[in-house]
Coordinates of C-alpha atoms in Angstrom, one line a residue:
Chain B
M1280 CA -18.9 14.0 32.0
E1281 CA -17.1 14.5 28.8
P1282 CA -18.8 13.0 25.7
D1283 CA -17.3 9.7 24.5
L1284 CA -18.1 8.5 21.0
R1285 CA -16.4 5.2 21.4
I1286 CA -18.6 2.1 20.9
T1287 CA -18.2 0.1 24.1
H1288 CA -20.7 -2.6 23.7
D1289 CA -18.8 -5.9 22.8
V1290 CA -15.6 -3.9 22.3
Q1291 CA -12.4 -4.4 24.4
R1292 CA -9.7 -1.8 24.5
G1293 CA -6.3 -1.7 26.2
E1294 CA -5.2 0.5 29.0
A1295 CA -6.1 4.2 28.4
F1296 CA -3.3 6.7 28.3
A1297 CA -3.0 10.5 28.2
M1298 CA -2.0 12.7 25.3
N1299 CA -1.3 16.4 25.6
V1300 CA -3.6 18.4 23.4
D1301 CA -3.2 22.2 23.3
G1302 CA -1.8 22.0 26.8
S1303 CA -4.5 19.9 28.4
S1304 CA -4.7 16.1 28.9
L1305 CA -6.9 14.0 26.6
R1306 CA -7.6 10.3 27.0
A1307 CA -6.7 7.8 24.2
F1308 CA -6.6 4.1 23.8
P1309 CA -3.9 1.9 22.1
G1310 CA -4.7 1.4 18.4
E1311 CA -6.4 4.8 18.0
T1312 CA -5.3 7.5 15.7
V1313 CA -4.8 11.1 17.0
A1314 CA -7.9 12.1 15.0
G1315 CA -9.9 9.2 16.4
A1316 CA -9.1 10.0 20.0
L1317 CA -9.9 13.7 19.5
L1318 CA -13.2 13.0 17.7
A1319 CA -14.2 10.4 20.4
A1320 CA -13.9 13.2 22.9
G1321 CA -16.1 15.5 20.8
R1322 CA -13.1 17.6 19.7
Y1323 CA -14.0 18.0 16.0
R1324 CA -11.9 21.1 15.2
L1325 CA -8.3 20.3 14.4
R1326 CA -7.0 23.3 12.5
Y1327 CA -7.7 26.7 11.0
T1328 CA -7.1 27.3 7.3
T1329 CA -4.4 29.6 5.9
T1330 CA -6.4 32.0 3.7
L1331 CA -9.9 32.3 5.2
G1332 CA -9.1 31.1 8.8
H1333 CA -11.9 28.6 8.7
P1334 CA -12.1 25.7 11.2
R1335 CA -11.5 22.2 9.8
G1336 CA -11.7 18.7 11.1
V1337 CA -11.5 15.1 9.8
F1338 CA -12.9 14.9 6.3
C1339 CA -11.7 11.9 4.2
G1340 CA -10.3 9.9 7.2
M1341 CA -7.8 8.0 5.0
G1342 CA -4.9 10.4 4.4
A1343 CA -6.1 11.8 1.1
C1344 CA -7.6 15.2 1.8
H1345 CA -5.0 16.6 4.3
D1346 CA -7.7 18.5 6.1
C1347 CA -6.8 17.1 9.5
R1348 CA -3.3 18.5 9.6
M1349 CA -2.0 19.2 13.1
T1350 CA 1.3 19.9 14.7
I1351 CA 2.3 16.7 16.5
D1352 CA 5.4 16.5 18.7
G1353 CA 6.6 19.8 17.1
R1354 CA 6.2 18.6 13.5
P1355 CA 3.6 20.6 11.6
N1356 CA 1.3 19.3 8.9
Q1357 CA 1.0 15.8 10.3
R1358 CA -2.2 14.1 9.2
A1359 CA -4.0 13.3 12.4
C1360 CA -6.2 10.6 10.7
V1361 CA -3.2 8.4 9.9
T1362 CA -1.0 9.2 12.9
A1363 CA -1.1 6.8 15.8
A1364 CA -1.9 8.3 19.2
R1365 CA 1.0 7.7 21.6
P1366 CA 1.3 8.1 25.4
G1367 CA 2.5 11.6 26.2
C1368 CA 2.5 12.9 22.6
H1369 CA 2.0 16.6 22.1
V1370 CA -0.8 17.6 19.8
A1371 CA -1.5 21.2 18.8
T1372 CA -4.3 22.8 16.8
Q1373 CA -2.6 24.0 13.7
V1374 CA -3.1 27.6 12.5
A1375 CA -2.4 28.1 8.8
R1376 CA 0.7 26.2 7.7
G1377 CA 2.1 25.7 11.1
R1378 CA 5.6 26.2 12.4
S1379 CA 8.3 23.8 13.3
A1380 CA 11.3 24.4 15.5
L1381 CA 14.5 24.7 13.5
P1382 CA 16.6 21.6 13.7
Q1383 CA 19.5 21.8 16.1
Chain M
M973 CA 16.8 -0.5 -4.9
I974 CA 14.5 -3.4 -4.4
A975 CA 13.8 -5.7 -7.4
V976 CA 10.9 -8.2 -7.7
D977 CA 9.0 -10.0 -10.5
V978 CA 5.6 -8.5 -9.8
L979 CA 5.2 -5.2 -7.9
I980 CA 1.7 -4.4 -6.7
V981 CA 0.5 -1.1 -5.2
G982 CA -2.4 -1.4 -2.9
A983 CA -3.3 -4.3 -0.6
G984 CA -7.1 -4.3 -1.0
P985 CA -9.1 -7.0 -2.6
A986 CA -7.7 -6.2 -6.1
G987 CA -4.0 -6.1 -5.1
L988 CA -4.2 -9.2 -2.9
S989 CA -6.1 -11.3 -5.5
A990 CA -3.5 -10.3 -8.1
A991 CA -0.7 -11.2 -5.7
I992 CA -2.2 -14.7 -5.1
E993 CA -2.6 -15.5 -8.8
A994 CA 0.9 -14.3 -9.7
A995 CA 2.5 -16.1 -6.7
D996 CA 0.7 -19.3 -7.5
A997 CA 2.2 -19.3 -11.0
G998 CA 5.6 -19.0 -9.4
A999 CA 6.4 -15.2 -9.4
D1000 CA 8.0 -13.4 -6.6
V1001 CA 5.5 -10.7 -5.5
L1002 CA 5.9 -7.5 -3.4
V1003 CA 2.7 -5.7 -2.3
L1004 CA 2.9 -2.1 -1.1
D1005 CA 0.3 -0.4 1.1
E1006 CA 0.3 2.8 2.9
N1007 CA -1.9 1.6 5.8
E1008 CA -0.7 -0.3 9.0
R1009 CA -2.4 -3.5 7.8
V1010 CA -3.6 -5.1 4.6
G1011 CA -7.2 -5.0 3.5
G1012 CA -7.6 -1.6 1.9
Q1013 CA -10.7 0.4 2.8
I1014 CA -13.3 -2.2 2.3
Y1015 CA -11.6 -5.0 4.3
R1016 CA -10.2 -2.6 6.9
Q1017 CA -9.4 -4.5 10.2
L1018 CA -9.3 -3.4 13.8
P1019 CA -5.8 -3.0 15.2
P1020 CA -4.6 -5.8 17.5
E1021 CA -5.1 -3.5 20.5
I1022 CA -8.8 -3.3 20.0
T1023 CA -11.0 -6.4 19.9
A1024 CA -14.7 -6.7 19.2
S1025 CA -16.8 -9.8 19.5
T1026 CA -19.1 -8.8 16.7
S1027 CA -17.7 -7.8 13.3
L1028 CA -19.1 -5.1 11.1
G1029 CA -20.2 -6.8 7.9
D1030 CA -19.2 -10.2 6.6
Q1031 CA -15.5 -10.8 7.3
T1032 CA -15.2 -14.3 5.8
K1033 CA -14.0 -13.2 2.4
A1034 CA -11.5 -10.8 4.0
R1035 CA -10.1 -13.5 6.3
S1036 CA -9.7 -16.1 3.6
L1037 CA -7.9 -13.6 1.4
F1038 CA -5.5 -12.6 4.2
Q1039 CA -4.8 -16.3 5.0
A1040 CA -4.1 -17.0 1.4
V1041 CA -1.6 -14.2 1.2
E1042 CA 0.1 -15.2 4.5
S1043 CA 0.4 -18.8 3.5
R1044 CA 2.3 -18.0 0.3
R1045 CA 6.0 -17.6 0.9
N1046 CA 6.7 -15.8 -2.4
I1047 CA 4.4 -12.9 -1.4
K1048 CA 5.9 -10.1 0.6
V1049 CA 3.8 -7.2 2.0
L1050 CA 5.3 -3.8 2.8
C1051 CA 2.8 -1.8 4.9
R1052 CA 3.1 1.9 5.9
T1053 CA 4.7 2.4 2.5
T1054 CA 3.6 5.1 0.0
A1055 CA 4.4 5.0 -3.7
W1056 CA 4.9 8.8 -4.3
G1057 CA 6.7 8.9 -7.6
T1058 CA 8.1 7.1 -10.6
R1059 CA 11.8 6.3 -11.5
G1060 CA 11.1 4.4 -14.7
P1061 CA 8.4 2.7 -16.7
T1062 CA 7.9 0.1 -13.9
T1063 CA 10.0 1.5 -11.1
L1064 CA 8.5 3.5 -8.2
A1065 CA 9.9 5.8 -5.6
I1066 CA 8.5 4.8 -2.3
S1067 CA 8.8 5.9 1.3
T1068 CA 8.4 3.7 4.4
D1069 CA 8.4 5.4 7.9
D1070 CA 10.2 8.5 6.6
R1071 CA 12.8 6.6 4.6
V1072 CA 12.9 6.6 0.8
D1073 CA 13.8 3.9 -1.6
D1074 CA 13.2 2.8 -5.2
V1075 CA 11.5 -0.5 -6.1
N1076 CA 11.4 -2.1 -9.5
G1077 CA 8.9 -4.7 -10.6
R1078 CA 9.4 -6.4 -14.0
C1079 CA 5.6 -6.2 -14.0
L1080 CA 3.7 -3.5 -12.1
I1081 CA 0.0 -3.8 -11.0
V1082 CA -1.7 -0.6 -9.8
C1083 CA -4.5 -1.1 -7.4
T1084 CA -4.7 2.3 -5.7
G1085 CA -8.5 2.2 -5.1
A1086 CA -10.7 5.2 -4.9
Y1087 CA -11.7 8.0 -2.6
D1088 CA -15.0 9.7 -1.8
R1089 CA -16.4 11.9 -4.5
P1090 CA -16.2 15.4 -3.0
V1091 CA -19.5 17.3 -3.3
P1092 CA -19.3 20.9 -2.2
F1093 CA -22.3 22.6 -0.5
P1094 CA -22.4 25.5 2.0
G1095 CA -20.9 24.3 5.2
W1096 CA -19.3 21.1 3.9
T1097 CA -15.9 22.2 5.3
L1098 CA -17.3 22.5 8.9
P1099 CA -15.8 20.1 11.4
G1100 CA -18.2 17.3 11.9
V1101 CA -19.1 17.0 8.2
I1102 CA -17.2 14.0 7.1
S1103 CA -17.1 11.6 4.1
A1104 CA -18.6 8.2 4.1
G1105 CA -15.1 6.7 3.8
A1106 CA -14.0 8.5 6.9
A1107 CA -17.1 7.3 8.8
L1108 CA -16.4 3.7 7.7
T1109 CA -12.7 4.0 8.7
L1110 CA -13.6 5.2 12.2
L1111 CA -16.2 2.5 12.7
K1112 CA -14.3 -0.4 11.2
G1113 CA -10.8 0.6 12.3
Q1114 CA -11.4 2.1 15.8
R1115 CA -15.1 1.5 16.7
I1116 CA -15.6 5.2 17.1
L1117 CA -18.9 6.9 16.1
P1118 CA -18.6 10.1 14.1
G1119 CA -21.4 11.6 16.2
R1120 CA -24.4 10.8 18.4
N1121 CA -27.1 12.3 16.2
V1122 CA -26.0 11.7 12.6
L1123 CA -27.4 12.7 9.3
L1124 CA -26.5 10.6 6.2
V1125 CA -26.6 12.3 2.8
G1126 CA -25.5 11.1 -0.6
A1127 CA -26.3 8.4 -3.1
G1128 CA -25.8 4.7 -3.4
P1129 CA -25.8 1.5 -1.5
I1130 CA -23.0 2.5 0.8
Q1131 CA -25.5 4.6 2.7
L1132 CA -27.4 1.5 3.7
V1133 CA -24.2 -0.1 4.9
L1134 CA -23.2 2.9 6.9
A1135 CA -26.6 3.4 8.4
T1136 CA -26.6 -0.2 9.6
Y1137 CA -23.2 0.1 11.2
L1138 CA -24.2 3.4 12.9
V1139 CA -27.4 1.9 14.3
Q1140 CA -25.4 -1.2 15.5
G1141 CA -23.0 1.2 17.2
G1142 CA -25.8 3.0 19.1
A1143 CA -26.0 6.3 17.1
H1144 CA -29.2 8.0 16.5
L1145 CA -29.9 8.7 12.8
A1146 CA -31.4 12.2 12.2
G1147 CA -32.0 11.0 8.6
V1148 CA -30.8 8.9 5.7
L1149 CA -31.2 10.9 2.6
E1150 CA -30.8 9.3 -0.8
A1151 CA -30.6 11.8 -3.6
S1152 CA -31.8 9.4 -6.2
T1153 CA -35.5 8.9 -6.6
R1154 CA -37.3 5.7 -5.8
W1155 CA -38.5 5.6 -9.4
A1156 CA -34.9 5.7 -10.7
L1157 CA -34.2 2.5 -8.7
Y1158 CA -37.5 0.6 -9.5
R1159 CA -37.2 1.3 -13.2
R1160 CA -33.9 -0.6 -13.3
F1161 CA -34.8 -3.3 -10.9
P1162 CA -35.3 -6.0 -13.5
R1163 CA -31.6 -5.6 -14.6
L1164 CA -30.4 -6.2 -11.0
L1165 CA -31.9 -9.7 -11.0
G1166 CA -29.3 -12.5 -11.5
Q1167 CA -26.7 -11.2 -9.0
W1168 CA -28.6 -12.8 -6.2
A1169 CA -25.9 -12.5 -3.5
L1170 CA -25.4 -8.8 -4.0
L1171 CA -29.1 -8.2 -4.2
R1172 CA -29.8 -10.2 -1.1
E1173 CA -27.2 -8.2 0.8
G1174 CA -29.0 -4.9 -0.2
V1175 CA -32.4 -6.2 0.8
E1176 CA -31.0 -7.5 4.2
Y1177 CA -29.6 -4.0 4.9
L1178 CA -33.0 -2.4 4.0
V1179 CA -35.0 -4.9 6.1
G1180 CA -32.6 -4.5 9.1
L1181 CA -32.8 -0.7 9.0
R1182 CA -36.6 -0.8 8.7
R1183 CA -36.7 -3.1 11.8
A1184 CA -34.6 -0.5 13.6
G1185 CA -37.1 2.2 12.6
V1186 CA -34.9 3.9 10.1
R1187 CA -36.5 4.9 6.8
V1188 CA -34.5 5.9 3.7
R1189 CA -35.8 9.1 2.2
Y1190 CA -35.4 9.0 -1.5
G1191 CA -35.1 12.2 -3.6
H1192 CA -33.7 14.2 -0.7
T1193 CA -30.3 15.7 0.0
I1194 CA -28.6 18.4 2.1
L1195 CA -28.8 22.1 1.2
R1196 CA -26.3 23.4 3.7
A1197 CA -24.6 22.6 7.0
E1198 CA -24.5 25.3 9.7
G1199 CA -22.6 26.0 12.9
E1200 CA -19.7 28.1 14.2
D1201 CA -16.7 25.8 14.8
R1202 CA -18.6 22.6 14.2
V1203 CA -21.8 21.5 12.5
R1204 CA -24.9 22.0 14.7
Q1205 CA -27.7 22.0 12.1
A1206 CA -28.3 20.8 8.6
V1207 CA -30.9 22.2 6.2
V1208 CA -32.2 19.5 3.9
C1209 CA -34.5 19.6 1.0
R1210 CA -36.3 17.5 -1.7
V1211 CA -34.6 17.2 -5.1
D1212 CA -35.9 16.5 -8.5
E1213 CA -34.8 13.7 -11.0
Q1214 CA -31.7 15.7 -11.8
W1215 CA -31.0 16.2 -8.0
K1216 CA -31.9 19.9 -8.3
P1217 CA -33.2 21.3 -5.0
V1218 CA -36.9 21.9 -5.0
P1219 CA -37.6 25.4 -3.6
G1220 CA -39.9 25.6 -0.6
S1221 CA -39.1 22.0 0.6
E1222 CA -36.3 23.0 3.0
K1223 CA -36.3 21.6 6.5
A1224 CA -33.8 22.2 9.4
L1225 CA -32.5 19.2 11.4
E1226 CA -30.4 19.4 14.6
V1227 CA -27.3 17.2 14.1
D1228 CA -23.8 16.7 15.5
A1229 CA -22.4 15.1 12.5
V1230 CA -23.2 14.9 8.7
I1231 CA -21.8 12.0 6.6
C1232 CA -21.6 12.6 2.9
G1233 CA -21.4 9.7 0.5
F1234 CA -22.0 10.6 -3.1
G1235 CA -20.0 7.7 -4.5
F1236 CA -16.3 7.4 -5.2
V1237 CA -13.6 8.7 -7.6
P1238 CA -10.9 6.4 -8.9
A1239 CA -7.5 7.2 -7.7
T1240 CA -5.5 7.7 -10.9
E1241 CA -2.6 9.8 -9.7
L1242 CA -0.1 6.9 -10.1
T1243 CA -1.3 5.7 -13.5
A1244 CA -1.2 9.4 -14.7
L1245 CA 2.3 9.7 -13.4
L1246 CA 3.3 6.5 -15.2
G1247 CA 2.0 8.0 -18.4
C1248 CA -0.9 5.6 -19.0
D1249 CA -3.6 6.8 -21.4
H1250 CA -6.8 7.7 -19.5
Q1251 CA -10.4 7.9 -20.6
Y1252 CA -13.4 9.6 -19.1
S1253 CA -16.0 7.2 -17.8
P1254 CA -18.8 9.1 -16.1
W1255 CA -20.6 5.9 -15.1
T1256 CA -17.8 4.5 -13.0
G1257 CA -16.6 7.7 -11.3
G1258 CA -14.6 9.8 -13.8
W1259 CA -11.1 9.4 -15.3
I1260 CA -9.8 5.9 -15.4
A1261 CA -6.7 4.3 -17.0
K1262 CA -7.5 2.6 -20.3
H1263 CA -6.9 -1.1 -20.2
N1264 CA -7.4 -4.2 -22.4
R1265 CA -9.4 -7.3 -21.3
N1266 CA -6.4 -8.6 -19.3
M1267 CA -6.3 -5.2 -17.4
E1268 CA -3.0 -4.1 -19.0
T1269 CA -2.7 -0.3 -19.6
S1270 CA -1.3 1.5 -22.6
V1271 CA 2.1 1.3 -20.9
P1272 CA 3.6 -2.1 -21.4
N1273 CA 4.0 -4.2 -18.3
V1274 CA 1.7 -1.9 -16.3
W1275 CA -1.7 -3.3 -15.2
V1276 CA -4.6 -1.9 -13.3
A1277 CA -7.3 -3.6 -11.2
G1278 CA -10.1 -2.6 -8.8
E1279 CA -11.6 0.8 -8.1
T1280 CA -8.8 2.7 -9.7
T1281 CA -10.1 1.4 -13.1
G1282 CA -13.7 2.2 -12.3
V1283 CA -15.6 2.1 -9.0
A1284 CA -17.5 -1.2 -8.9
G1285 CA -17.0 -2.8 -5.5
A1286 CA -14.9 -5.5 -3.8
V1287 CA -16.2 -8.5 -5.8
V1288 CA -15.3 -6.9 -9.1
A1289 CA -12.0 -5.7 -7.8
A1290 CA -10.9 -9.2 -6.8
E1291 CA -11.8 -10.7 -10.2
E1292 CA -10.0 -7.9 -12.0
G1293 CA -7.0 -8.4 -9.7
R1294 CA -7.0 -12.1 -10.6
L1295 CA -6.9 -11.3 -14.4
A1296 CA -4.0 -8.8 -13.9
G1297 CA -2.0 -11.3 -11.7
I1298 CA -2.5 -14.1 -14.3
A1299 CA -1.5 -11.8 -17.2
A1300 CA 1.6 -10.6 -15.4
A1301 CA 2.7 -14.2 -14.6
H1302 CA 2.2 -15.1 -18.3
R1303 CA 4.3 -12.1 -19.4
L1304 CA 7.1 -13.3 -17.2
G1305 CA 6.9 -16.8 -18.6
Y1306 CA 5.5 -18.4 -15.5
L1307 CA 2.4 -19.4 -17.3
S1308 CA 1.9 -20.6 -20.9
E1309 CA -0.6 -18.8 -23.1
S1310 CA -3.1 -21.6 -22.8
A1311 CA -2.7 -21.9 -19.0
A1312 CA -3.2 -18.2 -18.6
E1313 CA -6.3 -18.4 -20.8
V1314 CA -7.8 -21.3 -18.8
R1315 CA -7.2 -19.5 -15.5
S1316 CA -8.7 -16.3 -16.8
R1317 CA -11.9 -17.9 -17.9
K1318 CA -13.7 -18.0 -14.6
P1319 CA -12.9 -14.4 -13.6
R1320 CA -14.0 -13.2 -17.0
R1321 CA -17.3 -15.0 -16.9
R1322 CA -18.0 -13.6 -13.4
L1323 CA -17.1 -10.1 -14.4
A1324 CA -19.5 -10.1 -17.4
G1325 CA -22.4 -10.6 -15.0
L1326 CA -21.1 -8.2 -12.4
Y1327 CA -20.5 -5.4 -14.9
R1328 CA -24.1 -5.7 -16.1
F1329 CA -25.3 -5.4 -12.5
R1330 CA -23.0 -2.5 -11.7
R1331 CA -24.0 -0.6 -14.8
A1332 CA -27.7 -0.6 -13.6
I1333 CA -26.6 0.5 -10.1
D1334 CA -24.5 3.3 -11.6
E1335 CA -27.4 4.5 -13.7
V1336 CA -29.5 4.8 -10.5
Y1337 CA -26.9 6.5 -8.4
R1338 CA -24.4 8.3 -10.7
P1339 CA -24.1 12.0 -9.7
R1340 CA -26.6 14.3 -11.4
E1341 CA -26.1 17.9 -12.5
G1342 CA -28.3 19.4 -9.9
L1343 CA -25.6 18.9 -7.3
L1344 CA -23.9 22.0 -8.8
D1345 CA -27.0 24.0 -7.7
L1346 CA -26.0 23.5 -4.1
L1347 CA -23.1 25.9 -4.6
T1348 CA -23.3 29.5 -3.4
P1349 CA -20.7 32.1 -4.3
D1350 CA -19.0 31.7 -0.8
T1351 CA -19.0 27.9 -0.9
V1352 CA -15.4 26.6 -0.6
V1353 CA -14.6 24.4 -3.6
C1354 CA -10.9 23.7 -3.1
R1355 CA -10.6 22.9 0.6
C1356 CA -6.7 23.1 0.6
E1357 CA -6.4 26.6 -0.9
D1358 CA -9.7 28.0 0.3
V1359 CA -10.9 28.8 -3.2
T1360 CA -14.6 29.6 -3.4
A1361 CA -17.1 29.0 -6.1
R1362 CA -16.9 32.8 -6.7
G1363 CA -13.2 32.4 -7.3
V1364 CA -13.7 29.6 -9.8
S1365 CA -16.5 31.6 -11.6
D1366 CA -14.2 34.6 -11.9
A1367 CA -11.6 32.5 -13.5
L1368 CA -14.2 31.2 -16.0
V1369 CA -15.5 34.6 -16.7
N1370 CA -12.0 35.7 -17.4
G1371 CA -11.4 33.0 -20.0
A1372 CA -10.4 29.8 -18.3
R1373 CA -11.7 26.9 -20.4
R1374 CA -10.1 23.9 -18.9
T1375 CA -9.7 22.4 -15.4
A1376 CA -5.9 23.0 -15.7
E1377 CA -6.4 26.7 -16.5
V1378 CA -8.7 27.2 -13.5
K1379 CA -6.0 25.6 -11.4
T1380 CA -3.3 28.0 -12.7
R1381 CA -5.5 31.0 -12.1
T1382 CA -7.0 30.2 -8.7
R1383 CA -4.6 27.7 -7.1
A1384 CA -7.6 25.3 -6.8
G1385 CA -5.9 21.9 -6.8
M1386 CA -2.5 23.1 -5.9
G1387 CA -2.7 22.2 -2.2
P1388 CA -1.5 19.1 -0.4
C1389 CA -4.4 17.0 -1.6
Q1390 CA -3.3 17.7 -5.2
G1391 CA -6.9 18.2 -6.4
R1392 CA -8.3 14.9 -5.0
M1393 CA -11.0 16.9 -3.2
C1394 CA -11.8 19.5 -5.9
A1395 CA -10.8 18.3 -9.4
T1396 CA -14.2 16.6 -10.1
S1397 CA -16.1 19.7 -8.9
L1398 CA -13.9 22.0 -11.0
A1399 CA -14.4 19.8 -14.1
A1400 CA -18.2 19.9 -13.5
M1401 CA -18.2 23.7 -13.1
V1402 CA -16.1 24.2 -16.2
G1403 CA -18.4 21.8 -18.0
R1404 CA -21.5 23.8 -17.0
Y1405 CA -20.1 27.2 -17.7
C1406 CA -18.6 26.4 -21.1
A1407 CA -21.6 24.2 -22.0
T1408 CA -19.3 21.3 -22.6
S1409 CA -18.7 18.1 -20.7
A1410 CA -16.5 17.4 -17.7
E1411 CA -14.5 15.3 -20.1
E1412 CA -13.8 18.3 -22.3
A1413 CA -12.8 20.2 -19.2
G1414 CA -9.9 17.8 -19.0
Q1415 CA -8.0 15.9 -16.4
S1416 CA -6.1 17.7 -13.7
R1417 CA -2.4 17.4 -14.0
V1418 CA -0.5 15.5 -11.3
R1419 CA 3.1 16.0 -10.2
P1420 CA 5.3 14.0 -7.9
P1421 CA 5.4 13.6 -5.0
I1422 CA 1.7 12.4 -5.3
K1423 CA 1.7 11.9 -1.5
P1424 CA 3.8 14.1 0.7
V1425 CA 7.3 13.0 1.7
P1426 CA 9.2 14.9 4.4
L1427 CA 12.6 16.3 3.2
S1428 CA 14.2 14.5 6.1
A1429 CA 13.4 11.2 4.4
F1430 CA 16.0 12.0 1.8
R1431 CA 18.9 12.2 4.3
T1432 CA 21.6 9.8 3.3
R1433 CA 22.5 7.3 5.9

């Protein structure tokens, strides 16, 4: 069974939905952030840094440190800790500064 | 352009209290906040989609504050809104959901709060090592544990709060390490007497934790965190009165998360951008905007309140917010001089006692110099730009004498966080190397946008 860090005692959540994370499906609940859903599943690593290539995850958790930058629905550098998890959203581990598709 | 009487940035206890006072006097108030809901960090609420039958901490104050704001028709709240720049002395550039706008307040009250004091040690950038603020946000806002087997390191009462919430949530605590010594606390204990409510809260947390079998280990901290792509082990040690690691006292602990809470740093980016004079206040977290007894800054019609003017907790923030709201209403002619004075009396009296209490707490838990001894040459200091302690030392050896010079030479502080996660460490390193103070090292410069805004937000419609 995959680890789940959600507190369930005395807590009610809505209907679970699936996000797409690096090509595989990951469960999330309404009201969660992308970072929250990933962390709850034990997925701590969210990106690799530009210069040293170090793994990074959530650090400040409130949108100040920008360490949780991921590519979400094709947009790079989105802060996973302040981005709401949505059904079917595409989340990708970001390497360095990330790349976005050119606008049509 | 939006125009209001009183513009308030930040919907935490300071901002909301200021809004209520100004609105009660008759002013039209607009409160901006970048989060989904009001409350700030301390009164962070669960989203409507997640419900819990037990609350974390006492929610009565938060609820009555929210109700008071909701019931006043002349208070408007704009959430998901970031103030990222200035357009004039009291005019801000804002963005809401990727749309930019300008907003002018005849009076402006800045209540931008604080963020966790970054303390670099080897491995502090590993996934799974998170700040106390992040852990609280996860617990309060989503009921998610940062890990199953958690180590708490840092200093200050926030550790007790966090440890209590973690135990309630079913986490195992690998340790609660308080860098301050027991003696540092006991020596100042007499000065804590008088603020009975706050004192009782602290004792209740301690007793609760003791019942749960959790012991706080004073005079201990983390030496390094280890792991490949996430933290697996932490090496902890004893520290002396100056928080310097004691050689030979190292001990390895298996963990899956480390929470670091070494206090908070006031968020002064906006007041710096507005051109307010700042002063260095080591007791309350670092650089803060100078203000008079009514909380007005050196820039006319700009006030500050709450953690952004010195980290002192929610109760102090609310009282300061009241003073600022009353003063702004008076400036706009909604209150006479004497009416403003009468309304300010109670907050002022409460603050006097609270500041005394806070000063004693700060003396116990303020960061000590020994934290710099946790650095090794390869320790990353600037998380955004991957600048190591060696990189900073090289800049210092080559003649950098101020924080701003280190920034220019190394790029430390030039990343997306704009120095929020490294400026205090850089200042401390400059201070030690040049045998001056962090104050002499100087404040890091800020540039707009102080929070990122996508270019697409500027598309004309």
